[in-house]
CSV table of C-alpha atoms and ligand atoms in Angstrom, one decimal:
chain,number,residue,atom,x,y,z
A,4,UNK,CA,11.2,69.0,49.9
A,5,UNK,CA,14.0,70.2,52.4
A,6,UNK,CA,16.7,72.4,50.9
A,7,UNK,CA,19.7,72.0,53.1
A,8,UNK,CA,20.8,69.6,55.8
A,9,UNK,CA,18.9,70.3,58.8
A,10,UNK,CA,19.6,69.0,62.7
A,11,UNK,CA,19.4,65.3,63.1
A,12,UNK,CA,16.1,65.5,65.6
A,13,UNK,CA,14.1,67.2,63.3
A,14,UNK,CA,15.2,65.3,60.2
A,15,UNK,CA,14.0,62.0,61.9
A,16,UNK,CA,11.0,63.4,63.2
A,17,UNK,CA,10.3,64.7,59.3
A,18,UNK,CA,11.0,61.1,58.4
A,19,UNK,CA,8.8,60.0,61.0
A,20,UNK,CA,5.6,61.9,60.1
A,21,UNK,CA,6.1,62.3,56.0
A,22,UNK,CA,8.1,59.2,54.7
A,23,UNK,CA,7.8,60.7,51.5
A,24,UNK,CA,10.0,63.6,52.4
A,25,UNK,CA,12.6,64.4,50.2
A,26,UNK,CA,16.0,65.6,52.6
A,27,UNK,CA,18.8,67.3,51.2
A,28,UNK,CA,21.7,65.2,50.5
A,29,UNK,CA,24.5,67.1,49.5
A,30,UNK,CA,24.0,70.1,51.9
A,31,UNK,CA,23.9,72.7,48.7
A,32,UNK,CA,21.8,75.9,47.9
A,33,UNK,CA,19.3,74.8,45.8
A,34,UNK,CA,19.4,77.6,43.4
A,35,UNK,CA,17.5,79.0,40.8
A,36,UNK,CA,16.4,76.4,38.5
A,37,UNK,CA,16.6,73.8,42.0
A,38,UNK,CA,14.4,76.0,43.7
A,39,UNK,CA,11.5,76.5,40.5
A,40,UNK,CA,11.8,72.4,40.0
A,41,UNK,CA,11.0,72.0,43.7
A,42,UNK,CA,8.4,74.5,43.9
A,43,UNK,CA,6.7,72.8,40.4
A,44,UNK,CA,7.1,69.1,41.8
A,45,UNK,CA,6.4,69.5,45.5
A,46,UNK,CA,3.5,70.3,48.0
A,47,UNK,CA,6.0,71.5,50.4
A,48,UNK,CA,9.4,73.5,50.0
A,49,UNK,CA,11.0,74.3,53.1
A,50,UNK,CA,13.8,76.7,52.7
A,51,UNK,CA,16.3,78.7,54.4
A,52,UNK,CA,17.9,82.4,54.2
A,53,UNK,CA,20.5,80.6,51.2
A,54,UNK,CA,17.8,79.8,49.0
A,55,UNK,CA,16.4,83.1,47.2
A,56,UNK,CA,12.6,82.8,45.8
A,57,UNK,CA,11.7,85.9,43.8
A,58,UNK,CA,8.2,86.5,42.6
A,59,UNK,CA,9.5,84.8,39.3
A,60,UNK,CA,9.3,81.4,40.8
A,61,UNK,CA,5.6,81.8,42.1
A,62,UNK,CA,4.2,81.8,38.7
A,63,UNK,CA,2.3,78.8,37.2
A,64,UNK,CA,2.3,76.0,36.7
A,65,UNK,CA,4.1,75.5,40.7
A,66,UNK,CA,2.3,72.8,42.5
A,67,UNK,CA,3.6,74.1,45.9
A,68,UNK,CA,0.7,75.5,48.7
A,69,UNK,CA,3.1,75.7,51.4
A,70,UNK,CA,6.5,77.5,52.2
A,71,UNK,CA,8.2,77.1,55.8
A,72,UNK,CA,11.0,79.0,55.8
A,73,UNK,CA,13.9,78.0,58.2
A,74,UNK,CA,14.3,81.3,60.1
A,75,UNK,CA,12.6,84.0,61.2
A,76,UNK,CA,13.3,86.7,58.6
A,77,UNK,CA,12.0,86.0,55.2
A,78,UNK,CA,13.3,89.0,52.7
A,79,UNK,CA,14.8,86.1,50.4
A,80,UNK,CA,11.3,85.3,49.9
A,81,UNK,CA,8.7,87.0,47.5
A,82,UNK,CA,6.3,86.5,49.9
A,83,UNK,CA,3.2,88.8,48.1
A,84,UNK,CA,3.8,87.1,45.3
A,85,UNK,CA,3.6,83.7,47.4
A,86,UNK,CA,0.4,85.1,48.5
A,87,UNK,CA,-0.8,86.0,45.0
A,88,UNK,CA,-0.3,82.4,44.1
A,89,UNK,CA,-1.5,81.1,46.8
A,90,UNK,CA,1.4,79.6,49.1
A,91,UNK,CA,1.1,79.9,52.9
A,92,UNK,CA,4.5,81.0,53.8
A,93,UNK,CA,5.5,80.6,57.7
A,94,UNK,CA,8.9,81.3,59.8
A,95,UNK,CA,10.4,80.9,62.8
A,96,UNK,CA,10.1,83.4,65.7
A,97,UNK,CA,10.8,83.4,69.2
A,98,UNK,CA,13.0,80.6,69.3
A,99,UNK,CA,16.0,82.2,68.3
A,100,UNK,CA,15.9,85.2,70.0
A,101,UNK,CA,18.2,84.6,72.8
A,102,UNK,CA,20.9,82.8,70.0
A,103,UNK,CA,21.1,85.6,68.1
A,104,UNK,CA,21.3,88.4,71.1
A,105,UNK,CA,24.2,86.5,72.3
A,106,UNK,CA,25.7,86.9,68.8
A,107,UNK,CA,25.4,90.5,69.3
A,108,UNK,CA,26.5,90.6,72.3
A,109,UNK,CA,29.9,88.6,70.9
A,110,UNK,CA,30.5,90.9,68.7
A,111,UNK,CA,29.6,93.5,70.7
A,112,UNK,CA,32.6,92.2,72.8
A,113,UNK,CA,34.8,91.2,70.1
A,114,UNK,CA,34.9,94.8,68.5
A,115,UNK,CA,35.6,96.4,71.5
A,116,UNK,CA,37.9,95.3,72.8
A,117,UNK,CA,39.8,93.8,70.2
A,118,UNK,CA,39.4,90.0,70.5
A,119,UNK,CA,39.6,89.3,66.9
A,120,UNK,CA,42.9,91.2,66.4
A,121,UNK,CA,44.3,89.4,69.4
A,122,UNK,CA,43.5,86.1,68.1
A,123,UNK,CA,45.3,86.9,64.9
A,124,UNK,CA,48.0,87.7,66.5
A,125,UNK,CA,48.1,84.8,69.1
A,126,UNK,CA,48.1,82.3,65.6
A,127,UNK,CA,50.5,83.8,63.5
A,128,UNK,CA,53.0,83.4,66.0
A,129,UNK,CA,53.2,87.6,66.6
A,130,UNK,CA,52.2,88.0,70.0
A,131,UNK,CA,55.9,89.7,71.8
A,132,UNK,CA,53.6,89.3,75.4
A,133,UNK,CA,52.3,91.4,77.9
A,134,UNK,CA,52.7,95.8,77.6
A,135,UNK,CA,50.4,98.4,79.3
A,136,UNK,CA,50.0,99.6,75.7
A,137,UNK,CA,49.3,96.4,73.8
A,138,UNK,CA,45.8,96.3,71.8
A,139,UNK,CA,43.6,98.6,74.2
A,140,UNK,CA,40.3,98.5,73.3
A,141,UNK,CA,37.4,100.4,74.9
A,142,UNK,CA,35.4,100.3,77.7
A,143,UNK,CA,32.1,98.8,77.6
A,144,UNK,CA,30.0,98.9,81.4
A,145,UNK,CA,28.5,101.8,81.6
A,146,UNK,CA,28.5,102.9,78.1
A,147,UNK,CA,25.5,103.5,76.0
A,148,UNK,CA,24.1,101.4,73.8
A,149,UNK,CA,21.7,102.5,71.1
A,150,UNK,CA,19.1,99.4,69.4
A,151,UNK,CA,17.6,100.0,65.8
A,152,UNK,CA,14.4,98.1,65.9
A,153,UNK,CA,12.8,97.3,69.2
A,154,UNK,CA,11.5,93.6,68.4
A,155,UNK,CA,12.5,90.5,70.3
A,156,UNK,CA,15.8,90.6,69.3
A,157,UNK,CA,16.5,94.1,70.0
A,158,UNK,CA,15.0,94.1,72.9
A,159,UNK,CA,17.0,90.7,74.3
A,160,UNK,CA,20.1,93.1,73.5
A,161,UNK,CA,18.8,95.8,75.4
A,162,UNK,CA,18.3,93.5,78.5
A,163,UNK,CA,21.5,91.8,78.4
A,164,UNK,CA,23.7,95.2,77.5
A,165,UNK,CA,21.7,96.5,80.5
A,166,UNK,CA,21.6,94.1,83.4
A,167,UNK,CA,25.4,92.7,82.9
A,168,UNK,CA,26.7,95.8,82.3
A,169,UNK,CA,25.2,98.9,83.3
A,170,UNK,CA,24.3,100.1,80.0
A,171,UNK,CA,22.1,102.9,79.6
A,172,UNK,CA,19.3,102.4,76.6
A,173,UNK,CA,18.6,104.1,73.4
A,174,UNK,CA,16.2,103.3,70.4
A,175,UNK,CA,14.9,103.7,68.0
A,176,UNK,CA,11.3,102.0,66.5
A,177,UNK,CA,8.7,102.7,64.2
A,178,UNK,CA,6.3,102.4,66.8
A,179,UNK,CA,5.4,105.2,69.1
A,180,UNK,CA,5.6,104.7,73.1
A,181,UNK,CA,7.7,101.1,72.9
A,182,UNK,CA,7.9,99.8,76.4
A,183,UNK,CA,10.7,97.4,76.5
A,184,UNK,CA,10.3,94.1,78.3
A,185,UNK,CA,13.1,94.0,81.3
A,186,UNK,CA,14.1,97.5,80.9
A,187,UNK,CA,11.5,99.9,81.9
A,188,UNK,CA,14.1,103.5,81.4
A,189,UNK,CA,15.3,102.3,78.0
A,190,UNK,CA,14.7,105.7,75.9
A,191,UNK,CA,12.6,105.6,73.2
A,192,UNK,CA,14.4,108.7,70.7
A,193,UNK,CA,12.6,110.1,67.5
A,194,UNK,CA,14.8,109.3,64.9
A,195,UNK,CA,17.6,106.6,63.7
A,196,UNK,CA,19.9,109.9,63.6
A,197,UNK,CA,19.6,111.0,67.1
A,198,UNK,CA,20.1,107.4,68.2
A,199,UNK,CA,23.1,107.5,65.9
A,200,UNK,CA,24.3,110.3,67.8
A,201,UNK,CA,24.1,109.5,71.4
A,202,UNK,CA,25.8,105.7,71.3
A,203,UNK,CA,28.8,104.4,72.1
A,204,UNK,CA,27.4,100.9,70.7
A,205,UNK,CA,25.1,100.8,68.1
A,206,UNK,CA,23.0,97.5,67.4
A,207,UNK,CA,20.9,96.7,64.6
A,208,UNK,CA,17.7,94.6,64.8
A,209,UNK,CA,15.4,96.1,62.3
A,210,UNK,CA,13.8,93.9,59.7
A,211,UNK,CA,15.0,93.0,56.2
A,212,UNK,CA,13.3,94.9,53.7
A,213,UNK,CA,13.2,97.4,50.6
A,214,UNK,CA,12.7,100.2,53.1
A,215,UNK,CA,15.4,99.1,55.2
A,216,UNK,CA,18.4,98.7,52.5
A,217,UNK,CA,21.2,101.2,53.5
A,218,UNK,CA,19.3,102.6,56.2
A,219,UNK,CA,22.6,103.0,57.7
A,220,UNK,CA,24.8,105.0,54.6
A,221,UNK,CA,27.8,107.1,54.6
A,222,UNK,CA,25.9,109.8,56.1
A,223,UNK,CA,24.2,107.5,58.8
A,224,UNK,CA,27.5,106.9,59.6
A,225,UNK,CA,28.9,110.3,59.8
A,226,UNK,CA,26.6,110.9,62.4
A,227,UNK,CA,27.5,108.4,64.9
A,228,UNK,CA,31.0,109.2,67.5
A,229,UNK,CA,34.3,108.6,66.3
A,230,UNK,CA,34.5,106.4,69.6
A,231,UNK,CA,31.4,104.4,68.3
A,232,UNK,CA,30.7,101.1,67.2
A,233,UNK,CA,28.3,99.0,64.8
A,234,UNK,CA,27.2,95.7,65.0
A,235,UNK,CA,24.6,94.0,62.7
A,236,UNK,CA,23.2,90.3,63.2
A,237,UNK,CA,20.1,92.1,61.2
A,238,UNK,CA,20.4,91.8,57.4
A,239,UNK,CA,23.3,92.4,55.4
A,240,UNK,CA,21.9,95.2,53.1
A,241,UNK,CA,20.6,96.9,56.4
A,242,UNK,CA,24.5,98.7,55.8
A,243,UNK,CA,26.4,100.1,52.8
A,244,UNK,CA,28.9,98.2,53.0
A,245,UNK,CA,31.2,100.1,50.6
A,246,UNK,CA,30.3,103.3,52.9
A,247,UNK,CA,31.1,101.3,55.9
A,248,UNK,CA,34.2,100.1,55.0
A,249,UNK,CA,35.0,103.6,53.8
A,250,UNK,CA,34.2,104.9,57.8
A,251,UNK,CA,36.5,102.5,59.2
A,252,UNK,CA,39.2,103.0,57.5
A,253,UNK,CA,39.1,106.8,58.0
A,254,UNK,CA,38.0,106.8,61.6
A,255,UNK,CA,34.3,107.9,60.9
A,256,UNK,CA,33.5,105.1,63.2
A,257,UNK,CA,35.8,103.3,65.7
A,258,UNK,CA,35.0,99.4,64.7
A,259,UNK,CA,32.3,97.2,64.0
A,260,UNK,CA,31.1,93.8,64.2
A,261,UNK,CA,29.0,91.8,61.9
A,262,UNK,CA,27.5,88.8,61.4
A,263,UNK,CA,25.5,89.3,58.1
A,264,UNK,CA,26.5,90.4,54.4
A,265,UNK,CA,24.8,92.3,51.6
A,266,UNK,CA,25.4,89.2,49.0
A,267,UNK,CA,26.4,85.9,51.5
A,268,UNK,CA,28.5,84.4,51.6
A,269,UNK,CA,30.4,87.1,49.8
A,270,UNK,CA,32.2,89.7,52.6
A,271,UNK,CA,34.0,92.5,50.4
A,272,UNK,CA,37.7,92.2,50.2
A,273,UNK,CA,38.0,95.6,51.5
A,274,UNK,CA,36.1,94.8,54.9
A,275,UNK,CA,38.2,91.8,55.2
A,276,UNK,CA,41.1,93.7,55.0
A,277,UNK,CA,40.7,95.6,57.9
A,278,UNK,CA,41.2,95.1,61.4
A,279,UNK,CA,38.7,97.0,63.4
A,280,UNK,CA,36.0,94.8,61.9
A,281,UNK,CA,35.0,91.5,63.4
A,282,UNK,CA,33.5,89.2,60.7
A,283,UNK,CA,31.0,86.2,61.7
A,284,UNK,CA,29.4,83.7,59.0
A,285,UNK,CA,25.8,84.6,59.9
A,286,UNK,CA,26.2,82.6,63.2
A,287,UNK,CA,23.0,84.7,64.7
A,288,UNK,CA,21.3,81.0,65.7
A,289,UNK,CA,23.8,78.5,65.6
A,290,UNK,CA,23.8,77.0,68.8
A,291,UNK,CA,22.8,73.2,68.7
A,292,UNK,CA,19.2,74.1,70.5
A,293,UNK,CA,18.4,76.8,68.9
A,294,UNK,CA,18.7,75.2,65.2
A,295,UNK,CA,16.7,72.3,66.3
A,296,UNK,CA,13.9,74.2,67.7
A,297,UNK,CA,14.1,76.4,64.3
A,298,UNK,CA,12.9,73.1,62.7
A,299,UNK,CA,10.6,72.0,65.0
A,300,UNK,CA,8.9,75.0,64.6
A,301,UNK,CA,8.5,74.3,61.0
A,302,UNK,CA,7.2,71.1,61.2
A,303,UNK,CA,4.5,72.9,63.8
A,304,UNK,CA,3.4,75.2,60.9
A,305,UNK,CA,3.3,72.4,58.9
A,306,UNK,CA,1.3,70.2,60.8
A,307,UNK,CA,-1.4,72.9,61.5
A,308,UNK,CA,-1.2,73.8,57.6
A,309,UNK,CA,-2.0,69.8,56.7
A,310,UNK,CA,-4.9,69.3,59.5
A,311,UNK,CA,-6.2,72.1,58.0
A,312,UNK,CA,-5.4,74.5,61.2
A,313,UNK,CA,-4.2,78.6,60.9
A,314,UNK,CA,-0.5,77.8,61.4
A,315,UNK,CA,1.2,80.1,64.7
A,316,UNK,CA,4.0,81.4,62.1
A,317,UNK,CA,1.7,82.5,59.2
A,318,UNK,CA,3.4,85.4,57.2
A,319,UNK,CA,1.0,85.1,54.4
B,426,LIG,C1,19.0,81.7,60.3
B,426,LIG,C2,18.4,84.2,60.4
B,426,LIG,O1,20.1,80.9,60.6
B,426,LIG,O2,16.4,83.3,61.2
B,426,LIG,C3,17.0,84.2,60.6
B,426,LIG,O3,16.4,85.2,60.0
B,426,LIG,O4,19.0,85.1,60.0
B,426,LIG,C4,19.3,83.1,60.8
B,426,LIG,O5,19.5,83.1,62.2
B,426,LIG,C5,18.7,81.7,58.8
B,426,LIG,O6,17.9,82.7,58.4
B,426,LIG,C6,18.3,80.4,58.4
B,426,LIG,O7,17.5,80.4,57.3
């Protein structure tokens, strides 16, 4: 059982290797009561970050062993209690690492220097044309940009930010003595705080998880500079987004940009309102070959999962 619509490629080599597969015609979240039918009449549920599966829907009867999830992070998913019932879960990493550090980096760009605003203006018809003082934004080579979470992700960011343009490296991860692939200065700091502190740009990549909710909060956000900037392509909740909205409209923070929402599709009428905040609809992996090689990915975990091999993804 396939939740949502996914790239033609993979859909017709699902077709090829399990004609019993049951596709998604309509393209809609599953929810609640979709998701417990699917995971009581099916051997295999593969779902993605718009389908939730609390530990509610593990219990018995479910006749599901195996969960691929469509993506790499999996907080939507109850995956100890998957475990508990006995569900191999799987996801996607690696291949959308590059994606989603471009998404960063877009934001990154957008936020800065204003590209968001200037578009808005272009449509409605607003733009009076070219001043010295018309929508200055700031300065990005050279600057420095701080990472949350040193994985692949963060770590894509860190090389791109400081190759193409000269941007010093700060981070923060909770493993000691990180040595980051491609940038062999980046600066490992002790705490989220101090990395808080000495950005111009700060980028989140850590995981979604209990832990992790609000690890950025109005205080978090007091600490960065009033010059700084946010950007998330992490996990919505990673951010209080009531707190956030709060800093932007009083200058605690210069801008932000993000691509992920505490409750998606929901985005608070308040962020929405403002304009030094660059809004994306979770468009971390959406390029064409990036989507397609999320699904093939899952039908690799699948295929070692049916011939009885440890699939590559295992979570649990
Ligand atoms: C995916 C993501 O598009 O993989 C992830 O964790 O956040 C996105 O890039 C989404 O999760 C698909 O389920």
């Amino acid at each position: 059982m396939v939740t949502r619509k996914w790239p033609e490629p993979v859909e017709q080599e699902l077709r090829r290797r399990y004609p019993s597969v049951r596709l998604s015609t309509d393209d809609v979240p599953l929810g609640e009561d979709g998701l417990r039918d699917a995971l009581r009449e099916a051997d295999v549920v593969l779902p993605t970050v718009s389908e939730r599966l609390p530990a509610e829907l593990f219990e018995p009867p479910i006749r599901a062993r195996f969960v691929g999830n469509f993506g790499v992070g999996y907080n939507h998913i109850d995956v100890d209690a998957a475990a508990r019932a006995g569900v191999v879960v799987t996801n996607t990493p690696g291949v959308l690492t590059d994606a989603t550090a471009d998404i960063a980096m877009t934001l990154l760009f957008m936020a800065t220097r204003r590209a968001g605003e200037g578009e808005r203006e272009v449509r409605a018809g607003a733009w009076t044309g070219w001043r010295p003082t018309h929508l200055l934004g700031a300065e990005v080579t050279g600057k420095t940009i701080g990472i949350l979470g040193m994985g692949r992700i963060g770590a894509a960011v860190a090389r791109r930010a400081n190759h193409g343009f000269g941007m010093p490296v700060v981070f923060h991860h909770n493993k000691e003595n990180v040595v980051v692939d491609g940038v062999p200065d980046a600066t490992q700091l002790d705490s989220v705080d101090a990395v808080l502190a000495a950005a111009d740009v700060v980028s989140v990549h850590v995981p979604g998880r209990a832990s992790n909710r609000h690890l950025i909060d109005a205080a978090r956000l007091a600490r960065m500079k009033p010059t700084a900037f946010l950007i998330n392509t992490a996990r919505g909740d990673v951010i209080d987004q009531r707190a956030l909205a709060g800093a932007l409209r009083d200058g605690t923070i210069a801008g932000a940009g993000l691509d992920v929402y505490e409750d998606e599709p929901d985005v608070p009428a308040e962020l929405r309102a403002l304009e030094n905040v660059v809004l994306l609809p979770h468009l971390g992996s959406a390029t064409a070959e990036t989507r397609t090689a999320m699904g093939m990915r899952v039908l690799a975990n699948l295929a070692a999962y049916v011939d009885g091999r440890e699939p590559p993804n295992r979570v649990v």
